Amino acid sequence: MLSQVVEGESQVHFRMHQFLARENGKPEALFYIQEGWACRYRLLSDGRRQITALYLPGDYCDPQWVLGGVSSQPVVAITNVRALRLPCRIPSRADFDGQHAFWKALAGMIERQTNWLVSLGRMTALERIAHLLLELFDRMRQAGLAYGQQCAMPLTQIEIADMTGLTPVHVNRTLQSLRARELIELQSKWLRIPELSALRDVFAMTG
Amino acid sequence: MLSQVVEGESQVHFRMHQFLARENGKPEALFYIQEGWACRYRLLSDGRRQITALYLPGDYCDPQWVLGGVSSQPVVAITNVRALRLPCRIPSRADFDGQHAFWKALAGMIERQTNWLVSLGRMTALERIAHLLLELFDRMRQAGLAYGQQCAMPLTQIEIADMTGLTPVHVNRTLQSLRARELIELQSKWLRIPELSALRDVFAMTG
DNA sequence: CGGACTATTGAAGACGTTCAAGGTATGTGG
DNA sequence: CCACATACCTTGAACGTCTTCAATAGTCCG
């Protein structure tokens, strides 16, 4: 149907490890993720990697592109991804709902990025990983992708390390510690949080 | 003159340690900083603090407020501050230049925040502080406030610690190391960088 | 001049890293 | 269906960066 292809809007697919955007290029499109996970990251010349954003179903990737900049960091698919390809500019003013939703999404991304700064700067390994898992579970729940107390968790421990600023070895030991305290169950890419409040007690945020 | 007070725009002053915004409140105004430094931060319940944004002359504080959210973090003046108080919404569409400049400012803040994630997550103390000082010098230069190879640097070592996720003690030792290598001169709130390229070589970024 | 905040120094200790090895899952082709 | 390769996970031991605690000196400002 032609009517579905409004302003170049169309559905696209990416395979695991495929790039949605490369660095130093003008992003050619804005993607509305419908299924799968992706992430933005930066590499240092000696191989150290820091993931700087995670895109889940329902997220725009990357919202800041509409502000007119370039994509200074690559975005890669963590799992297979199905997305809507949108024109890379501020949503039409006629579409008030869409515009409002988009600004809200951008504000949400900034808010999460700020929380992440606190996590990386001032939290211990245990707190960082608890914080990450809680955020992921919450976002999956808001996307309607949580089932009871569990949700999919496709990240490898290496990817968790690259998000939390730790080494894979220490991520492994920290996850074991969380498991031993019965705060999480995590196996075969599936996360279960028996008691949200118990996991939240791990870190001590004010406000 | 009445014509200078357009849409409630007016000049305001804040003294050192005075709040421009408190947490969990709807921000009442957007501030265009004309003079002085301010910062946004979060406190953990045990006293740990992480600064999550720094506002220098020429910056909007806080750009994300126009996206319609609440200010989830307090903003406090580091020095005395003189600012322009603007209505807290997206700049008028009639003012194309202003609008464009504002989006560029917002994009710049997001970009810096992203770089900060890399710094906190994957860089050593030496790299983090070199990175911070370079960013500050660069922003001061762009604001026309650098004189040759030097600029004002009103931050205390405690504030540097709260930005870089380190302890004040370690910040002190790391600064001494930078001084010993003759990469920086820093005394009485004044920073001099003899060779930008030498300081840049401290950290190894790709891209 | 006195008080408070900031900077500096030393020594001991903790958290996380590094290196290395072995074990477990997952997918692919024969 | 099994064999094999690759990636991921797990474990141990030694090490290093950064923290913590504590005490002293310096600076700013009323």
Short mmCIF file of C-alpha atoms (C1' of nucleotides) in Angstrom, two decimals:
data_model
loop_
_atom_site.label_atom_id
_atom_site.label_comp_id
_atom_site.label_asym_id
_atom_site.label_seq_id
_atom_site.Cartn_x
_atom_site.Cartn_y
_atom_site.Cartn_z
CA MET A 1 0.00 0.00 0.00
CA LEU A 2 1.40 3.34 -1.02
CA SER A 3 -0.22 5.19 1.87
CA GLN A 4 2.08 3.43 4.32
CA VAL A 5 5.12 4.95 2.68
CA VAL A 6 4.68 8.47 3.97
CA GLU A 7 7.65 10.78 3.52
CA GLY A 8 9.98 7.92 2.76
CA GLU A 9 8.90 5.97 5.82
CA SER A 10 9.53 2.28 5.47
CA GLN A 11 10.44 -0.81 7.43
CA VAL A 12 14.04 -1.96 7.50
CA HIS A 13 15.91 -4.90 9.02
CA PHE A 14 19.40 -5.19 10.46
CA ARG A 15 21.19 -8.37 11.42
CA MET A 16 23.13 -8.77 14.63
CA HIS A 17 26.41 -6.78 14.51
CA GLN A 18 25.29 -4.79 11.50
CA PHE A 19 25.70 -1.00 11.63
CA LEU A 20 22.73 1.37 11.78
CA ALA A 21 25.14 4.29 11.57
CA ARG A 22 28.86 4.78 11.27
CA GLU A 23 30.84 7.52 12.89
CA ASN A 24 31.54 10.86 11.24
CA GLY A 25 28.73 10.55 8.75
CA LYS A 26 25.58 12.54 8.37
CA PRO A 27 22.94 10.10 9.52
CA GLU A 28 20.79 9.23 6.55
CA ALA A 29 17.71 8.34 8.54
CA LEU A 30 16.11 8.24 11.96
CA PHE A 31 15.11 4.76 13.10
CA TYR A 32 12.16 3.91 15.26
CA ILE A 33 13.07 0.56 16.75
CA GLN A 34 10.21 -1.92 16.63
CA GLU A 35 12.04 -5.07 17.62
CA GLY A 36 15.54 -5.91 18.85
CA TRP A 37 18.31 -4.02 20.64
CA ALA A 38 21.05 -1.71 19.36
CA CYS A 39 23.76 0.42 20.97
CA ARG A 40 25.94 3.44 20.34
CA TYR A 41 29.56 3.29 21.49
CA ARG A 42 33.03 4.77 21.27
CA LEU A 43 36.32 2.94 20.84
CA LEU A 44 39.66 4.18 22.20
CA SER A 45 42.73 3.49 20.14
CA ASP A 46 43.95 0.76 22.50
CA GLY A 47 40.72 -1.20 22.25
CA ARG A 48 38.86 0.05 25.30
CA ARG A 49 35.17 0.45 24.47
CA GLN A 50 32.40 2.41 26.15
CA ILE A 51 28.77 1.95 25.19
CA THR A 52 27.06 5.33 25.44
CA ALA A 53 23.46 4.52 24.62
CA LEU A 54 21.18 1.55 24.35
CA TYR A 55 18.19 1.45 21.99
CA LEU A 56 15.26 -0.79 22.85
CA PRO A 57 11.93 -1.36 21.09
CA GLY A 58 9.99 1.90 21.16
CA ASP A 59 13.13 4.06 21.13
CA TYR A 60 14.22 6.51 18.46
CA CYS A 61 17.73 6.00 17.16
CA ASP A 62 19.29 8.37 17.43
CA PRO A 63 17.00 11.21 18.59
CA GLN A 64 19.78 13.79 18.69
CA TRP A 65 20.31 13.39 14.95
CA VAL A 66 17.31 15.60 14.25
CA LEU A 67 19.09 18.46 15.98
CA GLY A 68 21.21 18.78 12.90
CA GLY A 69 24.53 17.36 14.03
CA VAL A 70 26.51 14.49 12.65
CA SER A 71 26.60 11.04 14.17
CA SER A 72 29.89 11.15 15.99
CA GLN A 73 29.60 7.56 17.16
CA PRO A 74 28.73 4.29 15.46
CA VAL A 75 25.47 2.48 16.22
CA VAL A 76 25.40 -1.27 15.90
CA ALA A 77 22.70 -3.91 16.26
CA ILE A 78 23.09 -6.12 19.34
CA THR A 79 20.40 -8.52 18.17
CA ASN A 80 18.54 -8.65 14.88
CA VAL A 81 16.60 -5.42 14.58
CA ARG A 82 13.37 -4.42 12.86
CA ALA A 83 12.86 -0.68 12.59
CA LEU A 84 10.91 2.08 10.90
CA ARG A 85 13.03 4.35 8.76
CA LEU A 86 11.98 7.97 9.24
CA PRO A 87 13.16 11.21 7.69
CA CYS A 88 15.94 12.62 9.80
CA ARG A 89 14.34 15.85 10.96
CA ILE A 90 11.97 17.18 13.55
CA PRO A 91 8.56 15.50 13.22
CA SER A 92 5.98 17.47 11.30
CA ARG A 93 4.29 20.25 13.21
CA ALA A 94 0.95 19.02 11.93
CA ASP A 95 1.49 15.84 13.94
CA PHE A 96 1.27 17.25 17.44
CA ASP A 97 1.13 13.88 19.16
CA GLY A 98 4.11 12.61 17.25
CA GLN A 99 6.08 15.75 17.95
CA HIS A 100 5.31 15.71 21.63
CA ALA A 101 6.16 12.02 21.89
CA PHE A 102 9.43 12.67 20.14
CA TRP A 103 10.50 15.47 22.47
CA LYS A 104 9.60 13.29 25.39
CA ALA A 105 11.74 10.51 23.99
CA LEU A 106 14.67 12.88 23.58
CA ALA A 107 14.24 14.19 27.12
CA GLY A 108 14.13 10.60 28.35
CA MET A 109 17.37 9.77 26.61
CA ILE A 110 19.10 12.79 28.15
CA GLU A 111 17.75 11.88 31.57
CA ARG A 112 19.02 8.31 31.29
CA GLN A 113 22.40 9.52 30.08
CA THR A 114 22.62 11.76 33.12
CA ASN A 115 21.78 8.91 35.45
CA TRP A 116 24.44 6.89 33.74
CA LEU A 117 27.02 9.56 34.52
CA VAL A 118 26.18 9.20 38.21
CA SER A 119 26.45 5.45 37.93
CA LEU A 120 29.86 5.48 36.22
CA GLY A 121 31.25 8.27 38.35
CA ARG A 122 30.12 7.40 41.82
CA MET A 123 28.76 3.87 42.10
CA THR A 124 30.43 0.56 42.93
CA ALA A 125 30.33 -2.39 40.56
CA LEU A 126 27.40 -3.93 42.43
CA GLU A 127 25.41 -0.72 42.31
CA ARG A 128 26.17 -0.09 38.65
CA ILE A 129 24.98 -3.48 37.54
CA ALA A 130 21.89 -3.38 39.76
CA HIS A 131 21.14 0.04 38.32
CA LEU A 132 21.58 -1.18 34.76
CA LEU A 133 19.37 -4.22 35.19
CA LEU A 134 16.66 -2.18 36.86
CA GLU A 135 16.71 0.38 34.08
CA LEU A 136 16.54 -2.28 31.41
CA PHE A 137 13.69 -4.12 33.11
CA ASP A 138 11.81 -0.87 33.53
CA ARG A 139 12.23 0.13 29.90
CA MET A 140 11.20 -3.32 28.73
CA ARG A 141 8.14 -3.16 30.94
CA GLN A 142 7.20 0.24 29.55
CA ALA A 143 7.56 -1.18 26.07
CA GLY A 144 5.12 -3.94 27.04
CA LEU A 145 7.87 -6.54 26.78
CA ALA A 146 8.05 -7.66 30.42
CA TYR A 147 6.16 -10.72 31.54
CA GLY A 148 5.52 -10.65 35.23
CA GLN A 149 8.88 -10.19 36.87
CA GLN A 150 10.96 -11.16 33.88
CA CYS A 151 12.11 -9.91 30.52
CA ALA A 152 14.55 -10.71 27.74
CA MET A 153 18.16 -9.69 28.36
CA PRO A 154 20.23 -10.32 25.22
CA LEU A 155 23.38 -8.58 26.48
CA THR A 156 26.56 -10.59 26.92
CA GLN A 157 28.70 -9.99 29.98
CA ILE A 158 31.21 -8.28 27.71
CA GLU A 159 28.53 -5.82 26.63
CA ILE A 160 27.48 -5.25 30.23
CA ALA A 161 31.14 -4.53 30.98
CA ASP A 162 31.32 -2.00 28.16
CA MET A 163 28.25 -0.25 29.54
CA THR A 164 29.24 -0.21 33.19
CA GLY A 165 32.89 0.63 32.68
CA LEU A 166 34.07 -2.64 34.25
CA THR A 167 35.98 -5.67 32.98
CA PRO A 168 34.07 -8.77 31.85
CA VAL A 169 35.73 -10.75 34.64
CA HIS A 170 34.46 -8.41 37.30
CA VAL A 171 31.00 -8.28 35.74
CA ASN A 172 30.89 -12.04 36.02
CA ARG A 173 31.81 -11.99 39.71
CA THR A 174 29.39 -9.18 40.44
CA LEU A 175 26.53 -11.00 38.73
CA GLN A 176 27.32 -14.05 40.81
CA SER A 177 27.16 -11.92 43.90
CA LEU A 178 23.73 -10.62 42.88
CA ARG A 179 22.59 -14.18 42.20
CA ALA A 180 23.93 -15.42 45.51
CA ARG A 181 21.90 -12.74 47.30
CA GLU A 182 18.88 -13.90 45.31
CA LEU A 183 18.38 -10.43 43.92
CA ILE A 184 18.33 -11.58 40.30
CA GLU A 185 18.01 -14.71 38.20
CA LEU A 186 19.84 -14.43 34.93
CA GLN A 187 20.38 -17.27 32.50
CA SER A 188 20.16 -17.96 28.80
CA LYS A 189 19.48 -14.32 27.95
CA TRP A 190 16.55 -14.06 30.32
CA LEU A 191 16.33 -11.87 33.40
CA ARG A 192 14.07 -12.35 36.42
CA ILE A 193 13.90 -9.94 39.34
CA PRO A 194 12.14 -11.64 42.26
CA GLU A 195 11.74 -8.40 44.20
CA LEU A 196 12.21 -5.04 42.56
CA SER A 197 12.43 -3.23 45.88
CA ALA A 198 15.19 -5.53 47.13
CA LEU A 199 17.28 -4.85 44.05
CA ARG A 200 16.61 -1.14 44.33
CA ASP A 201 17.93 -1.19 47.89
CA VAL A 202 21.35 -2.08 46.50
CA PHE A 203 21.98 1.49 45.55
CA ALA A 204 21.14 4.53 47.54
CA MET A 205 19.88 7.33 45.44
CA THR A 206 18.46 10.53 46.80
CA GLY A 207 15.74 12.16 44.78
CA MET B 1 14.09 50.47 28.08
CA LEU B 2 10.99 48.42 27.71
CA SER B 3 12.06 46.93 24.38
CA GLN B 4 14.80 44.95 26.11
CA VAL B 5 12.27 43.10 28.20
CA VAL B 6 10.84 40.90 25.47
CA GLU B 7 8.65 38.01 26.60
CA GLY B 8 9.72 38.37 30.20
CA GLU B 9 13.41 38.37 29.29
CA SER B 10 15.54 40.05 31.92
CA GLN B 11 18.92 39.96 33.53
CA VAL B 12 19.40 38.12 36.83
CA HIS B 13 22.27 37.56 39.22
CA PHE B 14 23.19 34.61 41.41
CA ARG B 15 25.81 34.55 44.11
CA MET B 16 28.28 31.72 44.54
CA HIS B 17 26.53 28.58 45.91
CA GLN B 18 23.09 29.95 45.15
CA PHE B 19 20.64 27.66 43.33
CA LEU B 20 19.48 28.33 39.78
CA ALA B 21 17.14 25.37 40.08
CA ARG B 22 16.20 22.84 42.70
CA GLU B 23 15.38 19.22 42.03
CA ASN B 24 11.88 17.94 41.36
CA GLY B 25 10.51 21.31 40.42
CA LYS B 26 9.24 22.60 37.12
CA PRO B 27 11.99 24.97 36.06
CA GLU B 28 10.58 28.47 36.09
CA ALA B 29 12.96 29.87 33.52
CA LEU B 30 15.74 29.10 31.07
CA PHE B 31 18.99 30.91 31.78
CA TYR B 32 21.44 32.12 29.21
CA ILE B 33 24.69 32.41 31.15
CA GLN B 34 26.53 35.64 30.44
CA GLU B 35 29.16 35.50 33.14
CA GLY B 36 30.27 32.94 35.71
CA TRP B 37 30.08 29.17 36.04
CA ALA B 38 27.31 26.87 37.31
CA CYS B 39 26.82 23.12 37.55
CA ARG B 40 24.12 20.47 37.74
CA TYR B 41 24.70 17.51 40.08
CA ARG B 42 23.20 14.59 41.95
CA LEU B 43 23.75 13.57 45.55
CA LEU B 44 23.58 10.00 46.81
CA SER B 45 22.21 9.44 50.26
CA ASP B 46 25.63 8.71 51.75
CA GLY B 47 27.08 11.99 50.52
CA ARG B 48 28.69 10.92 47.28
CA ARG B 49 28.21 13.61 44.66
CA GLN B 50 28.46 13.54 40.89
CA ILE B 51 28.41 16.69 38.80
CA THR B 52 26.53 15.96 35.58
CA ALA B 53 26.82 19.21 33.67
CA LEU B 54 28.83 22.40 33.70
CA TYR B 55 27.46 25.70 32.44
CA LEU B 56 29.89 28.32 31.16
CA PRO B 57 29.30 31.77 29.68
CA GLY B 58 27.39 31.34 26.44
CA ASP B 59 25.61 28.19 27.60
CA TYR B 60 21.90 27.68 28.10
CA CYS B 61 20.92 26.31 31.48
CA ASP B 62 19.37 23.92 31.22
CA PRO B 63 18.58 23.36 27.52
CA GLN B 64 16.67 20.16 28.15
CA TRP B 65 14.11 22.05 30.22
CA VAL B 66 12.41 23.30 27.07
CA LEU B 67 11.61 19.71 26.12
CA GLY B 68 8.91 19.83 28.74
CA GLY B 69 10.36 17.75 31.53
CA VAL B 70 11.02 18.64 35.12
CA SER B 71 14.43 19.52 36.47
CA SER B 72 15.37 16.29 38.17
CA GLN B 73 18.65 17.70 39.45
CA PRO B 74 19.65 20.86 41.24
CA VAL B 75 21.74 23.52 39.51
CA VAL B 76 24.02 25.65 41.64
CA ALA B 77 26.31 28.59 40.93
CA ILE B 78 30.02 27.77 41.24
CA THR B 79 31.01 31.44 41.02
CA ASN B 80 28.85 34.53 40.97
CA VAL B 81 26.68 34.33 37.88
CA ARG B 82 25.05 36.88 35.62
CA ALA B 83 22.44 35.47 33.28
CA LEU B 84 19.58 36.27 30.98
CA ARG B 85 16.26 34.88 32.15
CA LEU B 86 14.32 33.47 29.20
CA PRO B 87 10.89 31.87 28.92
CA CYS B 88 11.25 28.15 29.38
CA ARG B 89 10.13 26.92 25.98
CA ILE B 90 11.41 26.39 22.50
CA PRO B 91 12.60 29.69 21.00
CA SER B 92 10.11 31.41 18.75
CA ARG B 93 9.87 30.07 15.20
CA ALA B 94 10.07 33.59 13.94
CA ASP B 95 13.58 33.78 15.32
CA PHE B 96 15.27 31.28 13.01
CA ASP B 97 18.79 32.18 14.07
CA GLY B 98 17.92 31.88 17.73
CA GLN B 99 16.18 28.59 17.20
CA HIS B 100 19.04 27.14 15.23
CA ALA B 101 21.57 28.32 17.78
CA PHE B 102 19.51 26.77 20.53
CA TRP B 103 19.29 23.34 18.89
CA LYS B 104 23.01 23.50 18.25
CA ALA B 105 23.57 24.26 21.93
CA LEU B 106 21.40 21.32 22.95
CA ALA B 107 23.22 19.01 20.55
CA GLY B 108 26.51 20.25 21.96
CA MET B 109 25.44 19.47 25.50
CA ILE B 110 24.41 15.94 24.53
CA GLU B 111 27.69 15.44 22.71
CA ARG B 112 29.72 16.58 25.72
CA GLN B 113 27.67 14.38 28.03
CA THR B 114 28.43 11.41 25.79
CA ASN B 115 32.13 12.16 25.83
CA TRP B 116 31.92 12.37 29.58
CA LEU B 117 30.48 8.85 29.73
CA VAL B 118 33.53 7.59 27.88
CA SER B 119 35.79 9.48 30.25
CA LEU B 120 34.14 8.14 33.41
CA GLY B 121 33.72 4.63 32.10
CA ARG B 122 37.01 3.91 30.40
CA MET B 123 39.67 6.46 31.24
CA THR B 124 42.30 6.59 33.96
CA ALA B 125 42.53 9.46 36.42
CA LEU B 126 45.23 11.15 34.37
CA GLU B 127 43.22 10.88 31.17
CA ARG B 128 40.02 12.09 32.80
CA ILE B 129 41.57 15.22 34.20
CA ALA B 130 43.47 15.98 30.99
CA HIS B 131 40.21 15.52 29.12
CA LEU B 132 38.33 17.80 31.48
CA LEU B 133 40.89 20.58 31.35
CA LEU B 134 41.05 20.42 27.56
CA GLU B 135 37.28 20.60 27.27
CA LEU B 136 37.09 23.55 29.63
CA PHE B 137 39.85 25.43 27.86
CA ASP B 138 38.22 24.77 24.52
CA ARG B 139 34.83 25.98 25.70
CA MET B 140 36.33 29.07 27.26
CA ARG B 141 38.18 29.80 24.05
CA GLN B 142 35.00 29.45 22.02
CA ALA B 143 33.34 31.85 24.42
CA GLY B 144 36.11 34.32 23.77
CA LEU B 145 37.39 33.98 27.31
CA ALA B 146 40.78 32.44 26.66
CA TYR B 147 43.83 34.63 26.48
CA GLY B 148 46.59 32.99 24.53
CA GLN B 149 47.17 29.64 26.16
CA GLN B 150 45.38 30.39 29.39
CA CYS B 151 41.94 30.84 30.83
CA ALA B 152 40.16 31.16 34.17
CA MET B 153 39.58 27.91 36.05
CA PRO B 154 37.46 28.60 39.15
CA LEU B 155 36.91 24.93 40.07
CA THR B 156 38.23 23.62 43.37
CA GLN B 157 39.90 20.23 43.44
CA ILE B 158 36.82 18.93 45.23
CA GLU B 159 34.65 20.03 42.32
CA ILE B 160 37.06 18.47 39.84
CA ALA B 161 36.77 15.27 41.87
CA ASP B 162 32.98 15.40 41.71
CA MET B 163 33.15 15.78 37.95
CA THR B 164 35.73 13.11 37.24
CA GLY B 165 34.42 10.53 39.70
CA LEU B 166 37.62 10.59 41.76
CA THR B 167 38.51 11.55 45.32
CA PRO B 168 39.92 15.01 46.04
CA VAL B 169 43.14 13.41 47.27
CA HIS B 170 43.67 11.59 44.03
CA VAL B 171 42.79 14.66 41.99
CA ASN B 172 45.51 16.51 43.86
CA ARG B 173 48.10 13.85 43.09
CA THR B 174 47.04 13.61 39.47
CA LEU B 175 47.28 17.38 38.99
CA GLN B 176 50.76 17.26 40.46
CA SER B 177 51.66 14.59 37.98
CA LEU B 178 50.39 16.75 35.11
CA ARG B 179 52.36 19.69 36.48
CA ALA B 180 55.50 17.61 36.87
CA ARG B 181 55.25 16.61 33.22
CA GLU B 182 54.86 20.29 32.37
CA LEU B 183 51.59 19.61 30.62
CA ILE B 184 49.68 22.21 32.61
CA GLU B 185 50.21 25.18 34.89
CA LEU B 186 47.41 25.61 37.37
CA GLN B 187 47.44 28.04 40.26
CA SER B 188 45.17 30.57 41.88
CA LYS B 189 42.19 29.65 39.72
CA TRP B 190 44.08 30.14 36.50
CA LEU B 191 44.94 27.48 33.94
CA ARG B 192 47.71 27.57 31.37
CA ILE B 193 48.31 24.83 28.80
CA PRO B 194 51.79 25.27 27.31
CA GLU B 195 51.11 22.82 24.49
CA LEU B 196 47.62 21.69 23.62
CA SER B 197 48.86 18.79 21.51
CA ALA B 198 51.04 17.46 24.34
CA LEU B 199 48.08 17.41 26.72
CA ARG B 200 45.90 15.81 24.08
CA ASP B 201 48.43 13.02 23.72
CA VAL B 202 47.65 11.96 27.28
CA PHE B 203 44.53 10.24 26.18
CA ALA B 204 44.06 8.15 23.12
CA MET B 205 40.78 8.70 21.45
CA THR B 206 39.80 7.30 18.11
CA GLY B 207 37.47 9.40 15.98
"C1'" DC C 1 43.74 37.94 63.64
"C1'" DG C 2 40.63 34.04 63.51
"C1'" DG C 3 37.75 30.78 61.31
"C1'" DA C 4 36.57 28.01 57.48
"C1'" DC C 5 37.49 26.10 53.45
"C1'" DT C 6 41.10 24.30 50.32
"C1'" DA C 7 45.45 22.08 49.19
"C1'" DT C 8 49.09 18.82 50.26
"C1'" DT C 9 51.45 14.72 52.12
"C1'" DG C 10 51.97 9.82 54.03
"C1'" DA C 11 50.67 5.13 54.97
"C1'" DA C 12 47.52 1.29 54.80
"C1'" DG C 13 43.96 -0.99 52.60
"C1'" DA C 14 40.08 -2.11 49.27
"C1'" DC C 15 38.06 -2.64 44.92
"C1'" DG C 16 38.67 -3.76 40.53
"C1'" DT C 17 42.16 -5.33 36.88
"C1'" DT C 18 45.14 -8.35 34.52
"C1'" DC C 19 46.74 -12.65 32.99
"C1'" DA C 20 45.94 -17.31 32.30
"C1'" DA C 21 43.51 -21.46 32.05
"C1'" DG C 22 39.53 -24.43 31.70
"C1'" DG C 23 34.59 -25.15 31.09
"C1'" DT C 24 30.08 -24.41 28.81
"C1'" DA C 25 26.95 -23.06 25.31
"C1'" DT C 26 25.70 -22.16 20.44
"C1'" DG C 27 25.64 -22.71 15.65
"C1'" DT C 28 27.38 -24.71 11.27
"C1'" DG C 29 28.65 -28.13 7.99
"C1'" DG C 30 29.45 -32.77 6.99
"C1'" DC D 1 23.01 -36.35 14.39
"C1'" DC D 2 27.57 -35.67 15.46
"C1'" DA D 3 32.00 -33.09 15.09
"C1'" DC D 4 34.03 -29.03 15.26
"C1'" DA D 5 34.78 -24.10 15.71
"C1'" DT D 6 33.81 -20.00 17.88
"C1'" DA D 7 32.18 -17.24 21.22
"C1'" DC D 8 30.92 -16.77 25.89
"C1'" DC D 9 31.22 -17.86 30.76
"C1'" DT D 10 33.73 -19.15 34.97
"C1'" DT D 11 37.59 -19.62 38.21
"C1'" DG D 12 42.17 -18.54 40.58
"C1'" DA D 13 46.10 -15.74 41.89
"C1'" DA D 14 48.88 -11.62 41.70
"C1'" DC D 15 48.94 -6.97 40.88
"C1'" DG D 16 47.82 -1.87 40.52
"C1'" DT D 17 45.07 2.16 40.75
"C1'" DC D 18 42.54 4.60 43.50
"C1'" DT D 19 40.49 5.14 48.23
"C1'" DT D 20 40.42 5.97 53.02
"C1'" DC D 21 41.99 7.94 57.11
"C1'" DA D 22 44.60 11.27 59.33
"C1'" DA D 23 47.40 15.10 60.03
"C1'" DT D 24 49.62 19.48 58.50
"C1'" DA D 25 50.09 23.57 55.75
"C1'" DG D 26 48.23 27.12 52.96
"C1'" DT D 27 44.68 30.56 51.40
"C1'" DC D 28 40.83 33.53 51.53
"C1'" DC D 29 37.80 36.78 53.71
"C1'" DG D 30 35.41 39.08 57.20
#
